[in-house]
Short mmCIF file of C-alpha atoms and ligand atoms in Angstrom, two decimals:
data_model
loop_
_atom_site.label_atom_id
_atom_site.label_comp_id
_atom_site.label_asym_id
_atom_site.label_seq_id
_atom_site.Cartn_x
_atom_site.Cartn_y
_atom_site.Cartn_z
CA MET A 1 243.71 185.82 -21.83
CA LEU A 2 243.91 183.86 -18.62
CA ILE A 3 247.22 184.60 -17.21
CA HIS A 4 247.88 180.82 -16.76
CA LYS A 5 251.40 178.70 -16.18
CA LYS A 6 251.33 175.56 -17.83
CA SER A 7 251.19 173.51 -14.76
CA ASP A 8 247.87 175.41 -13.42
CA ILE A 9 246.14 174.06 -16.11
CA LEU A 10 243.91 171.00 -14.91
CA SER A 11 244.20 167.75 -17.20
CA SER A 12 239.66 167.85 -16.08
CA GLU A 13 240.32 171.01 -18.16
CA ILE A 14 241.46 169.87 -21.17
CA THR A 15 238.40 168.98 -23.40
CA SER A 16 237.90 165.39 -24.73
CA LYS A 17 236.68 165.08 -28.38
CA GLU A 18 233.61 163.54 -26.83
CA ASN A 19 233.16 166.84 -24.66
CA PHE A 20 234.13 168.82 -27.23
CA GLU A 21 231.10 167.07 -29.29
CA ASN A 22 228.39 167.30 -26.69
CA ARG A 23 228.98 170.95 -26.09
CA ARG A 24 228.75 171.85 -29.94
CA THR A 25 225.30 170.18 -29.56
CA LEU A 26 224.63 172.05 -26.50
CA ILE A 27 225.40 175.43 -28.31
CA LYS A 28 223.43 174.32 -31.27
CA ALA A 29 220.62 173.94 -28.79
CA ALA A 30 221.42 177.43 -27.01
CA GLY A 31 220.92 178.77 -30.43
CA ALA A 32 217.44 177.77 -30.33
CA SER A 33 216.77 179.30 -27.39
CA LEU A 34 217.95 182.38 -27.12
CA ILE A 35 217.06 184.89 -24.41
CA THR A 36 217.29 187.83 -26.54
CA ALA A 37 216.38 191.19 -25.62
CA SER A 38 212.90 190.84 -27.06
CA GLY A 39 211.52 193.09 -24.55
CA ILE A 40 213.64 195.92 -25.15
CA PHE A 41 213.18 195.92 -29.23
CA THR A 42 209.15 195.31 -29.39
CA GLY A 43 207.31 197.83 -30.81
CA LEU A 44 210.73 200.19 -31.27
CA MET A 45 212.08 198.92 -34.15
CA SER A 46 209.52 196.92 -35.19
CA GLY A 47 211.89 193.78 -34.92
CA SER A 48 210.40 190.32 -35.95
CA ALA A 49 211.25 187.25 -33.88
CA ASN A 50 211.45 183.82 -35.25
CA ALA A 51 209.80 181.72 -32.84
CA ALA A 52 211.91 178.50 -33.39
CA SER A 53 215.34 180.09 -33.34
CA GLY A 54 214.63 182.64 -30.94
CA ARG A 55 216.61 185.51 -33.06
CA GLN A 56 214.81 188.98 -33.29
CA LYS A 57 215.61 190.76 -36.73
CA ILE A 58 216.38 194.52 -36.30
CA ASN A 59 214.87 196.41 -39.17
CA ALA A 60 215.45 199.86 -38.58
CA PHE A 61 219.46 200.43 -39.26
CA ALA A 62 220.90 202.58 -41.66
CA LYS A 63 223.75 200.84 -43.74
CA SER A 64 227.35 201.78 -42.67
CA LYS A 65 229.29 204.35 -44.62
CA TYR A 66 232.21 202.67 -42.78
CA GLY A 67 232.75 199.36 -44.43
CA THR A 68 235.23 196.54 -45.27
CA GLU A 69 235.25 194.38 -48.66
CA GLU A 70 236.74 191.51 -46.14
CA LYS A 71 234.67 188.49 -45.87
CA LEU A 72 232.29 188.19 -42.96
CA THR A 73 233.09 185.94 -40.08
CA PRO A 74 230.31 183.29 -40.28
CA TYR A 75 227.41 184.12 -37.76
CA ASP A 76 228.01 180.21 -35.90
CA ASP A 77 231.72 181.36 -35.18
CA VAL A 78 230.79 184.73 -34.00
CA THR A 79 228.48 183.76 -31.74
CA THR A 80 229.85 180.49 -30.27
CA TYR A 81 233.44 181.50 -30.03
CA ASN A 82 233.43 183.95 -27.65
CA ASN A 83 235.42 185.35 -24.71
CA TYR A 84 233.20 186.31 -21.60
CA TYR A 85 234.49 185.28 -18.48
CA GLU A 86 231.38 185.77 -16.26
CA PHE A 87 230.46 182.71 -18.01
CA GLY A 88 233.08 180.64 -17.81
CA THR A 89 237.04 180.89 -19.62
CA SER A 90 236.43 178.30 -22.20
CA LYS A 91 235.61 179.97 -25.80
CA SER A 92 232.64 177.75 -25.91
CA ASP A 93 231.26 178.36 -22.33
CA PRO A 94 229.43 181.84 -22.97
CA ALA A 95 227.00 180.48 -25.56
CA ILE A 96 225.67 177.65 -23.88
CA GLU A 97 225.87 179.19 -20.19
CA SER A 98 224.30 183.18 -20.83
CA ARG A 99 220.96 181.07 -22.20
CA LEU A 100 219.56 182.01 -19.36
CA PHE A 101 220.44 185.62 -18.71
CA LYS A 102 218.11 188.32 -18.94
CA PRO A 103 219.11 191.42 -21.01
CA SER A 104 215.61 192.94 -20.33
CA PRO A 105 214.27 194.99 -18.39
CA TRP A 106 217.85 197.04 -18.50
CA THR A 107 218.95 200.28 -16.87
CA VAL A 108 222.48 202.02 -17.14
CA SER A 109 223.58 204.45 -14.34
CA ILE A 110 225.48 207.52 -15.70
CA GLU A 111 227.74 208.39 -12.81
CA GLY A 112 230.47 210.99 -12.23
CA ALA A 113 231.49 214.55 -13.95
CA VAL A 114 228.82 215.01 -15.87
CA LYS A 115 225.71 216.89 -15.58
CA LYS A 116 222.95 214.24 -16.28
CA ASN A 117 223.96 212.11 -13.26
CA LYS A 118 221.28 209.77 -13.70
CA GLN A 119 219.37 206.43 -14.46
CA ILE A 120 218.34 205.89 -18.07
CA GLY A 121 216.55 202.93 -19.38
CA ILE A 122 217.79 201.36 -22.86
CA GLU A 123 214.27 202.11 -24.23
CA ASP A 124 215.77 205.75 -23.82
CA ILE A 125 218.78 205.27 -24.76
CA PHE A 126 217.95 204.15 -28.21
CA LYS A 127 215.82 207.00 -28.65
CA LEU A 128 219.16 209.11 -28.43
CA ALA A 129 220.90 207.72 -31.68
CA PRO A 130 219.82 206.02 -34.93
CA LEU A 131 220.79 202.72 -35.25
CA GLU A 132 223.67 201.85 -37.97
CA GLU A 133 225.84 198.63 -39.20
CA ARG A 134 229.26 198.60 -38.97
CA ILE A 135 231.20 196.33 -40.48
CA TYR A 136 234.32 195.99 -38.35
CA ARG A 137 237.37 194.48 -38.21
CA MET A 138 237.81 192.82 -34.26
CA ARG A 139 241.31 191.77 -33.47
CA CYS A 140 241.66 189.93 -30.09
CA VAL A 141 245.14 190.30 -28.26
CA GLU A 142 245.00 186.55 -28.40
CA GLY A 143 246.25 186.74 -31.90
CA TRP A 144 242.72 185.81 -33.88
CA SER A 145 240.45 188.19 -35.47
CA MET A 146 236.93 188.26 -37.04
CA VAL A 147 235.26 190.66 -39.38
CA ILE A 148 231.75 191.21 -37.65
CA PRO A 149 228.59 193.30 -39.04
CA TRP A 150 227.42 195.13 -35.95
CA ILE A 151 224.43 197.16 -35.67
CA GLY A 152 224.71 199.69 -32.98
CA PHE A 153 224.68 203.86 -32.34
CA SER A 154 227.43 206.23 -31.81
CA LEU A 155 228.49 206.58 -28.42
CA ALA A 156 229.48 210.14 -28.79
CA LYS A 157 225.60 210.86 -29.05
CA LEU A 158 225.08 209.40 -25.57
CA ILE A 159 228.01 211.37 -24.02
CA GLN A 160 226.76 214.73 -25.73
CA TRP A 161 222.80 213.79 -24.10
CA ALA A 162 224.97 213.02 -20.73
CA GLU A 163 226.78 216.53 -21.04
CA PRO A 164 229.94 215.97 -19.17
CA THR A 165 231.90 218.51 -17.17
CA ALA A 166 235.30 220.03 -18.17
CA ASN A 167 236.58 217.23 -15.41
CA ALA A 168 235.82 214.47 -17.45
CA LYS A 169 238.69 213.26 -19.21
CA TYR A 170 237.74 209.79 -19.13
CA VAL A 171 235.05 207.08 -19.61
CA GLU A 172 234.53 203.83 -17.55
CA PHE A 173 232.39 201.50 -18.53
CA ILE A 174 231.06 199.03 -15.90
CA SER A 175 229.59 195.62 -16.80
CA LEU A 176 226.68 193.52 -14.68
CA ASN A 177 227.99 192.04 -11.40
CA ASP A 178 225.22 189.48 -11.01
CA ASP A 179 226.49 186.07 -9.81
CA LEU A 180 223.14 184.29 -9.83
CA MET A 181 222.91 184.98 -13.85
CA MET A 182 226.61 185.10 -14.43
CA PRO A 183 227.98 181.90 -12.90
CA GLY A 184 231.44 182.70 -14.18
CA GLN A 185 231.49 185.59 -11.39
CA ARG A 186 231.38 182.86 -8.40
CA ILE A 187 235.15 182.34 -9.38
CA HIS A 188 237.77 185.16 -9.09
CA VAL A 189 239.19 184.94 -12.20
CA LEU A 190 238.92 188.70 -12.76
CA ASP A 191 238.06 191.54 -9.87
CA TRP A 192 234.59 191.77 -10.78
CA PRO A 193 232.22 193.53 -12.22
CA TYR A 194 234.26 194.00 -15.74
CA VAL A 195 235.99 197.62 -16.07
CA GLU A 196 237.09 198.63 -18.77
CA GLY A 197 237.78 202.51 -19.89
CA LEU A 198 238.19 205.26 -22.92
CA ARG A 199 240.29 208.43 -22.92
CA MET A 200 237.25 211.09 -23.69
CA ASP A 201 238.46 211.85 -27.39
CA GLU A 202 238.76 208.36 -28.04
CA ALA A 203 234.97 207.41 -26.63
CA MET A 204 233.74 210.51 -29.15
CA ASN A 205 235.35 209.45 -31.82
CA PRO A 206 233.05 208.37 -34.23
CA LEU A 207 234.13 204.86 -34.91
CA THR A 208 233.21 204.16 -31.12
CA ILE A 209 229.92 202.39 -31.26
CA MET A 210 227.52 200.50 -28.65
CA ALA A 211 226.37 197.48 -30.13
CA VAL A 212 223.19 196.14 -30.14
CA GLY A 213 222.80 193.66 -32.60
CA LEU A 214 225.02 191.73 -34.98
CA TYR A 215 224.26 190.45 -38.31
CA GLY A 216 220.64 192.32 -38.47
CA GLU A 217 219.65 190.98 -35.49
CA VAL A 218 219.37 191.65 -31.63
CA LEU A 219 222.72 190.73 -30.07
CA PRO A 220 223.02 187.40 -28.81
CA ASN A 221 223.64 187.40 -24.71
CA GLN A 222 227.34 185.41 -25.45
CA ASN A 223 228.12 188.83 -27.49
CA GLY A 224 227.31 190.99 -24.35
CA ALA A 225 223.31 191.99 -24.98
CA PRO A 226 222.21 194.20 -24.36
CA MET A 227 224.42 196.73 -24.69
CA ARG A 228 228.05 196.26 -25.35
CA LEU A 229 231.09 198.37 -26.31
CA VAL A 230 232.89 197.99 -29.43
CA VAL A 231 236.24 199.99 -30.36
CA PRO A 232 237.52 198.61 -33.72
CA TRP A 233 241.13 199.85 -33.38
CA LYS A 234 241.78 198.59 -29.82
CA TYR A 235 242.05 194.99 -28.68
CA GLY A 236 238.83 193.26 -28.51
CA PHE A 237 239.13 192.97 -24.31
CA LYS A 238 238.49 197.11 -24.44
CA GLY A 239 234.79 196.01 -25.48
CA ALA A 240 232.90 195.82 -22.31
CA LYS A 241 229.74 193.69 -22.37
CA ALA A 242 226.74 194.05 -20.66
CA ILE A 243 227.20 197.80 -19.30
CA VAL A 244 225.08 198.71 -16.43
CA ARG A 245 227.41 202.11 -15.52
CA ILE A 246 228.92 204.61 -17.68
CA ARG A 247 230.85 206.84 -15.30
CA PHE A 248 233.02 210.07 -16.36
CA THR A 249 236.23 210.41 -14.24
CA GLU A 250 239.21 212.85 -14.11
CA THR A 251 241.95 210.10 -13.62
CA MET A 252 242.59 206.90 -15.97
CA PRO A 253 240.12 204.43 -14.76
CA LYS A 254 241.76 200.91 -13.27
CA THR A 255 240.67 198.05 -15.84
CA SER A 256 240.14 194.36 -14.93
CA TRP A 257 242.61 193.34 -17.32
CA MET A 258 245.22 196.26 -16.18
CA LYS A 259 244.48 194.75 -12.40
CA ALA A 260 245.33 191.37 -13.30
CA GLY A 261 247.92 191.94 -15.35
CA PRO A 262 249.33 195.29 -15.61
CA ASN A 263 252.63 194.05 -17.48
CA GLU A 264 250.27 192.26 -20.36
CA TYR A 265 247.33 194.11 -20.63
CA GLY A 266 247.75 198.35 -21.05
CA PHE A 267 245.12 201.20 -20.57
CA TYR A 268 245.33 202.14 -24.35
CA ALA A 269 245.28 198.47 -25.75
CA ASN A 270 245.61 200.17 -29.51
CA VAL A 271 246.18 197.07 -32.12
CA ASN A 272 250.23 197.65 -32.43
CA PRO A 273 251.94 194.92 -34.69
CA THR A 274 255.58 196.29 -33.43
CA VAL A 275 254.38 195.80 -29.64
CA ASP A 276 254.19 192.19 -28.85
CA HIS A 277 252.24 190.87 -26.23
CA PRO A 278 254.68 188.45 -23.82
CA ARG A 279 252.58 185.71 -25.03
CA TRP A 280 251.44 186.19 -28.05
CA THR A 281 253.01 188.03 -31.32
CA GLN A 282 251.09 190.96 -32.35
CA SER A 283 252.43 191.03 -35.71
CA SER A 284 249.95 188.71 -37.56
CA GLU A 285 246.38 187.05 -36.89
CA ARG A 286 244.20 183.94 -37.52
CA ARG A 287 241.01 184.76 -39.38
CA ILE A 288 238.65 182.83 -37.50
CA GLY A 289 236.06 180.66 -39.73
CA GLY A 290 238.82 180.10 -42.30
CA GLY A 291 239.69 177.03 -41.48
CA LEU A 292 242.90 174.99 -40.00
CA PHE A 293 245.01 175.83 -43.03
CA THR A 294 244.24 179.42 -43.54
CA PRO A 295 247.89 181.05 -43.76
CA ARG A 296 248.05 183.89 -40.79
CA ILE A 297 247.63 187.45 -42.03
CA LYS A 298 249.67 190.14 -41.27
CA THR A 299 247.81 192.84 -38.28
CA GLN A 300 247.73 196.25 -39.54
CA MET A 301 248.79 199.44 -36.86
CA PHE A 302 245.27 200.77 -35.63
CA ASN A 303 243.36 197.21 -36.95
CA GLY A 304 243.76 199.25 -40.43
CA TYR A 305 242.21 202.20 -38.84
CA ALA A 306 245.01 204.58 -38.41
CA GLU A 307 243.65 206.97 -41.15
CA GLN A 308 240.59 207.54 -38.70
CA VAL A 309 242.33 207.78 -35.44
CA GLY A 310 245.99 208.19 -35.94
CA GLN A 311 246.02 211.53 -34.84
CA LEU A 312 244.57 210.69 -31.47
CA TYR A 313 248.19 209.24 -30.41
CA SER A 314 250.48 211.90 -31.89
CA GLY A 315 253.21 212.69 -30.29
CA MET A 316 252.81 209.78 -27.73
CA ASP A 317 255.23 206.82 -27.01
CA LEU A 318 253.09 203.94 -28.03
CA ILE A 319 255.57 201.57 -26.63
CA LYS A 320 255.23 203.00 -22.95
CA ASN A 321 251.60 203.29 -23.51
CA PHE A 322 250.70 200.33 -24.80
N1 MTE B 401 233.15 192.09 -21.24
C1 MTE B 401 232.99 191.31 -19.80
N2 MTE B 401 232.19 192.22 -19.35
N3 MTE B 401 233.70 190.51 -20.04
C2 MTE B 401 234.34 189.92 -20.49
O1 MTE B 401 235.18 188.43 -20.08
N4 MTE B 401 235.94 189.89 -22.91
C3 MTE B 401 236.40 190.94 -23.47
C4 MTE B 401 235.66 191.81 -24.28
N5 MTE B 401 234.18 192.07 -23.36
C5 MTE B 401 234.75 190.46 -21.81
C6 MTE B 401 234.28 191.40 -22.11
C7 MTE B 401 237.11 190.19 -24.45
S1 MTE B 401 238.90 189.60 -23.79
C8 MTE B 401 237.14 189.99 -25.96
S2 MTE B 401 238.16 189.38 -26.77
C9 MTE B 401 235.85 190.18 -26.30
O2 MTE B 401 235.08 190.79 -25.08
C10 MTE B 401 234.94 189.09 -27.11
O3 MTE B 401 233.71 189.73 -27.94
P1 MTE B 401 233.13 188.74 -28.63
O4 MTE B 401 232.87 187.24 -27.69
O5 MTE B 401 231.86 189.23 -28.91
O6 MTE B 401 233.76 188.38 -29.80
#
């Protein structure tokens, strides 16, 4: 995602094979000491923790009616190939650098054009909506994709509870700003905190969820614990991680990526194979986890979710509104 010119890349940033191997070992070790949101889940969903791995099962969730027959991306790839600039800009950084991140206790502030303008603890958010597994295709603007079995709840439920006023046209999602726990924030690669946004009807769409887990387990830190947005018909950067503020606004939020590169990252960010990013084709994608020689696959309009969300954009010029 970085707006990098070739000459900006320092030779020290290019990972040697030896360094790469060291990192893989560290990532494995990180897996063993995942600081999960255990505190949050204890007693809430009768999750059972694995003492050796630190990973914690979520037992109480419904199976999804939104499935896909496609092969799931292996757990190891989902949790070690991440974009999370608060923990570094390379794909392997977040799994290592987020080991000490504490996703509990956690409070979310509900703000702006809304009746319940107040703070809510994550335990109370869990009481608003049942958890469900959603197996979604995820497409990154960089040209790779995954199929992830998320566990989450419908964002619409939280919005209904918050009671937005008639002035609420957009929802802004703001990630944690804490450079003690998030060392990547000491470098100004983005205008911190990370900000994303949706139009109200997009936020209310049944496909839009707040994810709190994956693969039947509590969300690992590197994937956005304790709670992150998942919008499967949009490029992955819309999915803000570690959300602490949800603000209802009358005007379109200025998102972090729009500020960093207005010609490269639009507000809508709908997956659209006919509109290329200046540096990456959007017509095809590389499925992560398939091995080096796996052929690229064709990217679908709205990432294959056109039937469910196409009507949200009828009459809109999706080349201008990229
Ligand atoms: N959220 C925050 N707070 N910080 C980030 O750097 N990266 C985004 C998005 N959410 C990002 C973020 C990008 S670019 C992508 S592709 C997805 O998270 C990646 O999610 P994953 O690592 O769980 O696959």
